XYZ file of C-alpha atoms in Angstrom:
504
model
C -1.058 9.616 29.890
C 0.190 13.032 28.887
C 3.271 14.696 30.342
C 4.661 18.370 29.865
C 8.312 18.761 29.752
C 10.761 21.417 29.273
C 12.101 21.901 25.976
C 14.160 18.840 24.730
C 17.788 20.774 24.837
C 17.134 21.518 28.695
C 16.119 18.173 29.313
C 19.215 16.764 27.701
C 21.456 19.160 29.358
C 20.063 18.814 32.750
C 20.104 14.571 32.305
C 23.819 14.892 31.703
C 24.412 17.313 34.704
C 22.185 15.469 37.145
C 22.406 12.033 38.566
C 18.560 11.706 37.499
C 16.656 13.235 34.931
C 13.428 13.480 36.831
C 13.604 17.281 38.213
C 10.452 19.230 37.823
C 11.772 22.108 35.713
C 8.668 23.885 35.745
C 7.894 23.825 39.677
C 11.727 24.415 40.213
C 11.805 21.468 42.665
C 15.525 20.391 43.171
C 16.181 16.708 41.896
C 17.220 14.334 44.359
C 20.057 12.087 43.900
C 19.502 8.467 42.898
C 20.251 7.209 46.497
C 17.684 9.401 47.723
C 15.116 8.445 45.135
C 15.715 4.672 45.857
C 15.642 5.088 49.486
C 12.236 7.006 49.118
C 10.990 4.327 46.424
C 11.740 1.474 48.816
C 9.789 3.379 51.687
C 6.933 3.860 49.342
C 6.942 0.136 48.493
C 6.336 -1.059 52.320
C 3.198 -2.433 53.455
C 2.691 0.613 55.445
C 3.040 3.189 52.623
C 1.167 1.168 50.392
C -1.996 1.109 52.874
C -1.453 4.887 53.366
C -1.272 5.964 49.751
C -3.902 3.328 48.524
C -6.139 6.051 47.036
C -3.383 8.354 45.497
C -2.634 7.456 41.894
C 0.770 9.459 42.046
C 2.978 9.507 45.034
C 3.766 13.275 45.629
C 7.276 12.764 47.372
C 8.870 11.490 44.144
C 6.393 11.906 41.536
C 6.685 8.132 40.433
C 3.308 6.597 39.496
C 2.170 3.662 41.730
C 0.851 0.625 39.650
C -2.887 0.646 39.621
C -4.734 -2.365 40.632
C -5.815 -4.436 37.700
C -4.166 -4.295 33.965
C -2.388 -1.394 32.833
C -2.738 -0.237 29.183
C 0.212 -0.270 27.283
C 0.406 3.637 27.513
C 0.535 3.353 31.296
C 3.200 0.885 31.466
C 5.174 3.069 29.017
C 4.563 6.164 31.070
C 5.711 4.278 34.249
C 9.050 3.503 32.477
C 9.740 7.056 31.610
C 9.530 7.658 35.363
C 12.007 4.887 36.307
C 14.963 6.310 38.400
C 17.230 3.626 37.367
C 16.976 4.513 33.732
C 20.033 5.433 31.783
C 20.445 8.657 29.615
C 18.766 7.912 26.176
C 17.466 4.863 27.287
C 14.021 5.000 29.071
C 13.229 1.503 29.813
C 11.602 -1.718 28.858
C 7.832 -2.379 28.911
C 6.468 -5.976 28.352
C 2.818 -6.348 27.493
C 1.569 -9.857 26.905
C 3.834 -11.177 24.068
C 4.942 -7.571 22.964
C 8.246 -6.119 24.231
C 9.064 -2.457 23.696
C 12.532 -1.149 24.522
C 11.875 2.652 24.651
C 14.776 4.889 23.897
C 14.679 8.617 23.952
C 14.315 8.969 20.153
C 12.888 5.599 18.987
C 11.375 2.582 19.971
C 12.260 -1.174 19.384
C 9.409 -3.510 19.372
C 10.030 -7.314 19.641
C 7.351 -10.043 19.223
C 8.448 -12.158 21.866
C 6.871 -15.586 21.263
C 8.122 -19.012 21.103
C 6.130 -20.236 18.166
C 6.617 -16.649 16.457
C 2.675 -16.411 15.791
C 0.634 -13.331 16.602
C -3.011 -13.378 18.239
C -5.721 -10.715 18.851
C -4.194 -9.232 21.979
C -0.565 -8.899 20.429
C -2.003 -7.328 17.178
C -3.690 -4.757 19.249
C -0.737 -4.110 21.503
C 1.318 -3.498 17.950
C -1.363 -1.114 16.865
C -1.094 0.960 20.116
C 2.547 1.216 19.880
C 2.141 2.675 16.383
C -0.513 5.123 17.661
C 1.861 6.080 20.482
C 4.761 6.603 18.357
C 2.934 8.640 15.554
C 1.553 10.947 18.616
C 5.216 11.563 19.931
C 7.058 14.417 18.381
C 10.345 13.006 19.992
C 10.025 9.628 18.501
C 11.972 9.520 15.177
C 11.554 5.790 14.225
C 10.443 2.458 15.256
C 11.972 -0.899 14.632
C 10.228 -4.017 14.398
C 11.740 -7.213 15.298
C 11.112 -11.026 16.029
C 12.449 -13.255 18.428
C 15.434 -15.897 18.004
C 14.911 -17.697 14.650
C 11.746 -15.771 13.300
C 10.225 -12.386 12.439
C 6.838 -13.605 12.467
C 5.283 -16.716 11.184
C 1.656 -15.406 10.872
C -1.488 -15.743 12.870
C -2.725 -17.977 15.365
C -4.519 -20.151 13.041
C -5.603 -22.898 15.258
C -7.878 -20.418 17.144
C -9.418 -19.659 14.029
C -10.202 -23.252 12.936
C -14.192 -23.551 12.789
C -14.626 -20.013 13.493
C -16.985 -18.059 11.153
C -18.927 -21.213 9.973
C -22.647 -20.442 9.621
C -24.401 -21.744 13.008
C -27.441 -20.750 14.533
C -27.221 -17.157 16.008
C -23.468 -16.665 15.225
C -23.393 -16.037 11.415
C -22.296 -12.209 12.403
C -19.251 -12.870 14.340
C -16.897 -10.082 13.725
C -13.568 -11.721 13.401
C -11.519 -9.757 16.095
C -8.243 -11.217 15.150
C -8.484 -10.063 11.540
C -9.994 -6.642 12.375
C -6.919 -6.049 14.554
C -4.780 -7.307 11.687
C -6.287 -4.918 9.045
C -6.228 -2.039 11.360
C -2.488 -2.437 12.295
C -1.620 -2.978 8.755
C -3.543 0.348 7.771
C -1.761 2.070 10.570
C 1.736 1.104 9.623
C 1.021 1.843 5.927
C -0.233 5.288 6.588
C 2.088 6.323 9.547
C 3.898 9.445 9.206
C 6.900 8.092 11.268
C 9.673 5.859 9.668
C 9.523 2.162 10.225
C 12.250 -0.214 9.999
C 11.563 -4.152 10.019
C 14.325 -6.490 10.532
C 13.262 -9.799 8.589
C 15.850 -11.963 10.346
C 14.547 -15.410 10.292
C 10.953 -16.812 9.329
C 8.358 -14.231 7.995
C 5.286 -16.390 6.531
C 1.873 -15.458 5.559
C 0.529 -12.690 7.594
C 4.001 -12.286 9.027
C 5.401 -11.606 5.452
C 2.645 -8.977 4.852
C 3.413 -7.077 8.002
C 7.112 -7.117 7.103
C 6.231 -5.092 3.933
C 3.198 -3.266 4.109
C 5.070 -0.137 5.362
C 7.171 -0.040 2.078
C 5.949 2.799 -0.347
C 5.991 0.384 -3.199
C 4.293 2.798 -5.591
C 6.204 5.732 -4.880
C 2.995 7.897 -3.628
C 3.721 10.831 -1.460
C 2.439 11.461 2.183
C 3.888 8.500 3.886
C 7.185 8.236 5.520
C 10.273 6.680 3.899
C 10.379 3.111 5.517
C 12.812 0.205 5.428
C 13.029 -3.485 5.499
C 16.142 -5.275 6.191
C 16.705 -8.941 4.988
C 19.356 -10.849 6.555
C 21.242 -14.380 5.871
C 18.458 -15.988 7.547
C 15.473 -14.595 5.865
C 12.691 -17.190 4.764
C 9.776 -15.122 3.323
C 6.616 -16.554 1.868
C 2.819 -15.325 1.090
C 1.420 -18.660 1.895
C -2.162 -18.186 2.942
C -3.712 -18.738 -0.420
C -1.510 -21.620 -1.692
C -1.668 -23.601 1.510
C -4.807 -22.529 3.582
C -7.552 -21.739 1.180
C -7.369 -17.985 1.870
C -5.547 -15.020 0.063
C -2.530 -12.766 1.142
C -3.617 -10.311 3.855
C -2.856 -6.871 5.403
C -3.480 -4.928 2.209
C -1.365 -7.140 0.264
C -3.757 -6.875 -2.582
C -2.454 -3.310 -2.634
C 1.183 -3.629 -2.629
C 1.615 -7.005 -4.404
C 0.337 -5.926 -7.915
C 2.632 -2.840 -7.472
C 5.969 -4.811 -7.394
C 7.917 -5.082 -10.617
C 6.169 -6.921 -13.502
C 4.012 -9.687 -12.295
C 6.068 -10.954 -9.538
C 3.484 -10.192 -7.053
C 0.840 -12.323 -8.560
C 3.393 -15.355 -8.685
C 4.426 -14.926 -5.078
C 0.740 -14.888 -3.987
C -0.178 -18.043 -5.917
C 2.902 -20.113 -5.821
C 3.836 -20.430 -2.050
C 7.293 -19.757 -3.123
C 9.841 -19.647 -0.176
C 12.172 -16.542 -1.021
C 15.876 -15.960 0.423
C 17.201 -12.592 1.152
C 18.281 -12.242 -2.676
C 15.017 -12.783 -4.015
C 13.348 -10.611 -1.367
C 15.654 -7.890 -2.626
C 15.152 -8.379 -6.266
C 11.391 -8.363 -5.645
C 11.814 -4.940 -3.980
C 10.147 -6.437 -0.698
C 13.570 -5.318 1.271
C 15.525 -2.270 0.992
C 18.795 -3.551 2.531
C 20.592 -6.888 3.008
C 22.571 -7.542 6.128
C 24.370 -10.397 7.497
C 22.684 -11.445 10.538
C 25.775 -11.064 12.695
C 25.675 -7.202 11.813
C 22.405 -6.669 12.868
C 23.053 -5.688 16.478
C 25.758 -3.342 15.717
C 23.596 -1.533 13.024
C 20.552 -1.275 15.683
C 23.130 -0.010 18.215
C 24.581 2.679 15.611
C 20.863 3.947 14.868
C 19.985 4.463 18.419
C 23.302 6.356 19.007
C 23.105 8.467 16.050
C 19.597 9.417 16.623
C 20.358 10.337 20.125
C 23.352 12.651 19.196
C 22.018 14.125 15.957
C 18.843 16.365 16.225
C 18.239 16.413 12.494
C 18.222 12.390 12.450
C 15.846 11.165 9.850
C 15.113 8.952 6.948
C 18.204 10.199 4.989
C 20.416 9.413 8.081
C 18.795 6.076 8.497
C 19.609 5.248 5.174
C 23.297 6.264 5.429
C 23.632 3.887 8.409
C 21.846 1.110 6.665
C 23.886 1.489 3.693
C 27.008 1.361 5.930
C 26.492 -2.112 7.398
C 24.525 -3.464 4.487
C 26.066 -5.528 1.388
C 25.170 -7.486 -1.556
C 22.916 -10.464 -1.080
C 23.493 -11.889 -4.554
C 27.048 -12.485 -3.342
C 26.235 -14.502 -0.240
C 26.497 -18.307 -0.305
C 24.873 -18.961 3.119
C 21.372 -19.441 2.090
C 19.842 -22.825 2.742
C 17.680 -24.055 -0.115
C 16.159 -27.470 -1.075
C 17.580 -29.423 -3.909
C 15.438 -28.525 -7.123
C 15.947 -32.126 -8.525
C 14.231 -33.402 -5.182
C 11.659 -30.795 -4.280
C 10.000 -31.051 -0.920
C 6.495 -32.474 -0.422
C 3.525 -30.387 -0.180
C 3.351 -30.458 3.783
C 7.256 -29.886 4.118
C 6.993 -26.700 1.726
C 4.661 -25.450 4.372
C 6.174 -26.507 7.767
C 9.726 -27.216 7.009
C 12.001 -24.889 8.899
C 14.810 -22.521 7.664
C 14.934 -23.611 3.891
C 13.948 -21.679 0.900
C 13.342 -22.220 -2.838
C 16.566 -21.774 -4.876
C 17.427 -18.202 -5.766
C 15.139 -17.793 -8.930
C 13.190 -14.498 -9.340
C 15.797 -12.770 -11.530
C 16.669 -15.796 -13.768
C 12.758 -16.173 -14.365
C 11.685 -13.023 -14.258
C 10.744 -12.785 -17.938
C 8.947 -16.361 -17.827
C 7.074 -15.079 -14.624
C 5.685 -11.969 -16.701
C 4.744 -14.086 -19.745
C 2.928 -16.356 -17.341
C 1.577 -14.539 -14.516
C 0.945 -11.270 -16.492
C -2.200 -13.111 -18.419
C -5.635 -11.599 -17.845
C -7.342 -14.783 -16.187
C -6.524 -18.060 -14.635
C -6.970 -20.305 -17.636
C -4.408 -18.245 -19.783
C -2.052 -18.278 -16.942
C -2.050 -22.078 -16.567
C -1.898 -22.628 -20.363
C 1.377 -20.168 -20.506
C 2.611 -22.276 -17.682
C 2.431 -25.628 -19.595
C 4.041 -24.059 -22.639
C 6.973 -23.005 -20.860
C 9.281 -26.094 -20.715
C 11.890 -25.236 -18.186
C 11.715 -26.912 -14.913
C 10.750 -23.766 -12.879
C 7.563 -23.664 -14.834
C 6.694 -27.236 -14.508
C 7.361 -27.078 -10.779
C 5.108 -24.057 -10.291
C 2.286 -25.459 -12.578
C 2.579 -28.645 -10.175
C 2.448 -26.566 -7.224
C -0.400 -24.394 -8.116
C -2.594 -27.394 -9.082
C -2.284 -28.530 -5.535
C -3.911 -25.393 -4.011
C -7.688 -24.700 -3.398
C -9.473 -23.920 -6.724
C -11.611 -21.298 -4.976
C -8.588 -19.608 -3.413
C -6.652 -19.805 -6.940
C -9.567 -17.763 -8.508
C -10.233 -15.385 -5.643
C -6.698 -14.535 -5.240
C -5.886 -13.907 -8.966
C -9.080 -11.735 -9.321
C -8.215 -9.876 -6.000
C -5.030 -8.642 -7.181
C -6.372 -7.867 -10.581
C -8.693 -5.378 -8.942
C -6.088 -4.220 -6.455
C -4.051 -3.029 -8.944
C -6.272 0.011 -9.471
C -7.797 0.483 -6.064
C -6.641 2.502 -3.237
C -5.257 1.052 0.101
C -8.198 1.509 1.748
C -10.412 0.044 -0.760
C -7.996 -3.055 -0.845
C -8.219 -3.515 2.634
C -12.103 -3.270 3.016
C -12.192 -5.796 0.040
C -10.105 -8.121 1.997
C -12.167 -7.764 4.971
C -15.486 -8.774 3.098
C -13.444 -11.498 1.501
C -12.321 -12.846 4.825
C -15.793 -12.966 6.175
C -17.061 -15.027 3.193
C -14.331 -17.318 3.011
C -14.398 -18.114 6.721
C -18.074 -19.339 6.027
C -16.895 -21.929 3.477
C -14.938 -25.029 3.907
C -11.581 -24.593 2.292
C -9.991 -22.313 4.785
C -10.814 -24.756 7.741
C -9.733 -27.667 5.882
C -6.180 -25.977 5.113
C -5.855 -25.431 8.906
C -6.879 -28.939 9.568
C -4.286 -30.300 6.999
C -1.185 -28.132 7.707
C -1.858 -27.141 11.537
C -3.790 -29.534 13.352
C -3.553 -33.132 11.517
C -0.491 -32.341 9.662
C -1.266 -34.669 6.899
C -0.546 -32.294 3.944
C -3.752 -33.750 2.362
C -6.581 -31.149 2.275
C -9.642 -31.953 0.620
C -10.674 -28.922 -1.193
C -14.040 -28.017 -2.470
C -14.738 -27.927 -6.228
C -14.018 -24.844 -8.246
C -17.165 -22.531 -7.991
C -18.633 -20.876 -11.018
C -17.610 -17.346 -12.332
C -20.818 -15.951 -10.803
C -19.922 -17.419 -7.413
C -16.447 -15.972 -7.717
C -17.759 -12.591 -8.478
C -20.229 -12.694 -5.710
C -17.590 -13.112 -3.124
C -16.582 -9.468 -4.003
C -19.995 -7.915 -3.736
C -20.701 -5.245 -1.039
C -21.984 -6.491 2.403
C -24.457 -4.835 4.700
C -24.078 -4.044 8.357
C -26.090 -6.909 9.224
C -23.572 -9.345 7.610
C -20.404 -7.528 8.660
C -19.738 -4.514 10.484
C -17.861 -1.642 8.585
C -13.979 -1.740 9.343
C -13.026 1.580 10.934
C -9.733 2.713 9.153
C -8.587 6.109 10.692
C -5.786 8.031 12.102
C -7.854 9.502 15.007
C -4.512 9.154 17.308
C -3.094 11.949 15.273
C -5.431 14.564 16.970
C -6.305 15.391 20.301
C -9.647 17.153 20.843
C -9.526 17.885 16.869
C -6.125 19.614 17.437
C -2.801 18.353 16.128
C -0.287 17.314 18.493
C 2.292 19.750 19.050
C 5.911 19.800 20.179
C 6.419 19.821 23.882
C 3.408 17.489 24.403
C 4.611 13.887 25.010
C 2.358 10.875 24.852
C 3.735 7.751 26.248
């Protein structure tokens, strides 16, 4: 909904003077005490009042919206939280929608993905996109913080629900992949948002979760987008694992930002399935700050407090706060890495919890560039064979375990993405996803690592060069509907949202 409010200065002043900040400043109606409002609210919640007001969307006595029968949209639930008479100054309330929990502060939102398995589904992706649109539209929202739950940031998509989906069947070839559609739209909204985003990568961040944690970073230094931040912690475990284990490729616009990392690190990360700790995440440029996990809550509190009291609080001030709480990742000894002399199995590298590869990107950067900077897959594999170090031999052995189709598709995707726009990269990924869903390897990867968990996928043979090229060709609307990538939420009736108008 839309709410007209007095200028923020007047609201803040009145909120400090009065027991509640719910007065109607334009009508001049006197603000009642909290006790009076609670009494009125209790009366409105009685069966008699509910029956009497069954047709009224807003209860006139207190101006507090009565919940509508049925499912409320996220925007409607946020609107109700703003009218809660028990809210503290600066904290507007908490809204829960499915597995998305939003802590609404006066100047920012903290979005938690509350999911025991730390995976996201179609509904959760839709809710996250709605949060981005709401925050972008609100002139008073200065930044948004994305966090995971307990031991994870996000472990990727609900892959089991996609197993078998998209395979050609009578009358079903044109399935539109709603989960991936929401995922691609969300990554576009995050990357193009004019508002600052902070991702707290505390715990496991795998597959699509790794892409969502980093797609907001302006890795190529282009203008027009906000300065954003990602925080790696002592517990960070980070991997682009879709291509290496699942017969797919990195999603969420990864074909745009991975080729723009330093050297050839992006190609290496996409193909190797390597699990990075915070030191390697920082070296790759996938996080802006490192912070011990026990400092995170104090840092988040300081951000909210500073934003509340500083009218000019922006990216520079956020940087200052993060610099204060951050430290050097290279000096941290708390990372849990596997023994390089006893590398884990293919299955364990996918499903094992809370361990990473030993810190290795900086030490092997030159070798990574020599091998993964080649112009084709054959030259890349030959270069790895010529490198005699243990890192190169382990990497070569790992790559030979992955789907041959995924290996060649991912390599070509990143090669093309290096010269494409973000929009073109996402649309190319959209078409590729449709075509790879119709093949066997993705479903075999999900079976081997998510369902049967035998870690022994039976990949299809390597396609010909012509077959690989054909996967990238354009598709007609009879095959796949175009993916809508817009920022319509920044306009209302083709007019820019102005200060004083609040969308909740």
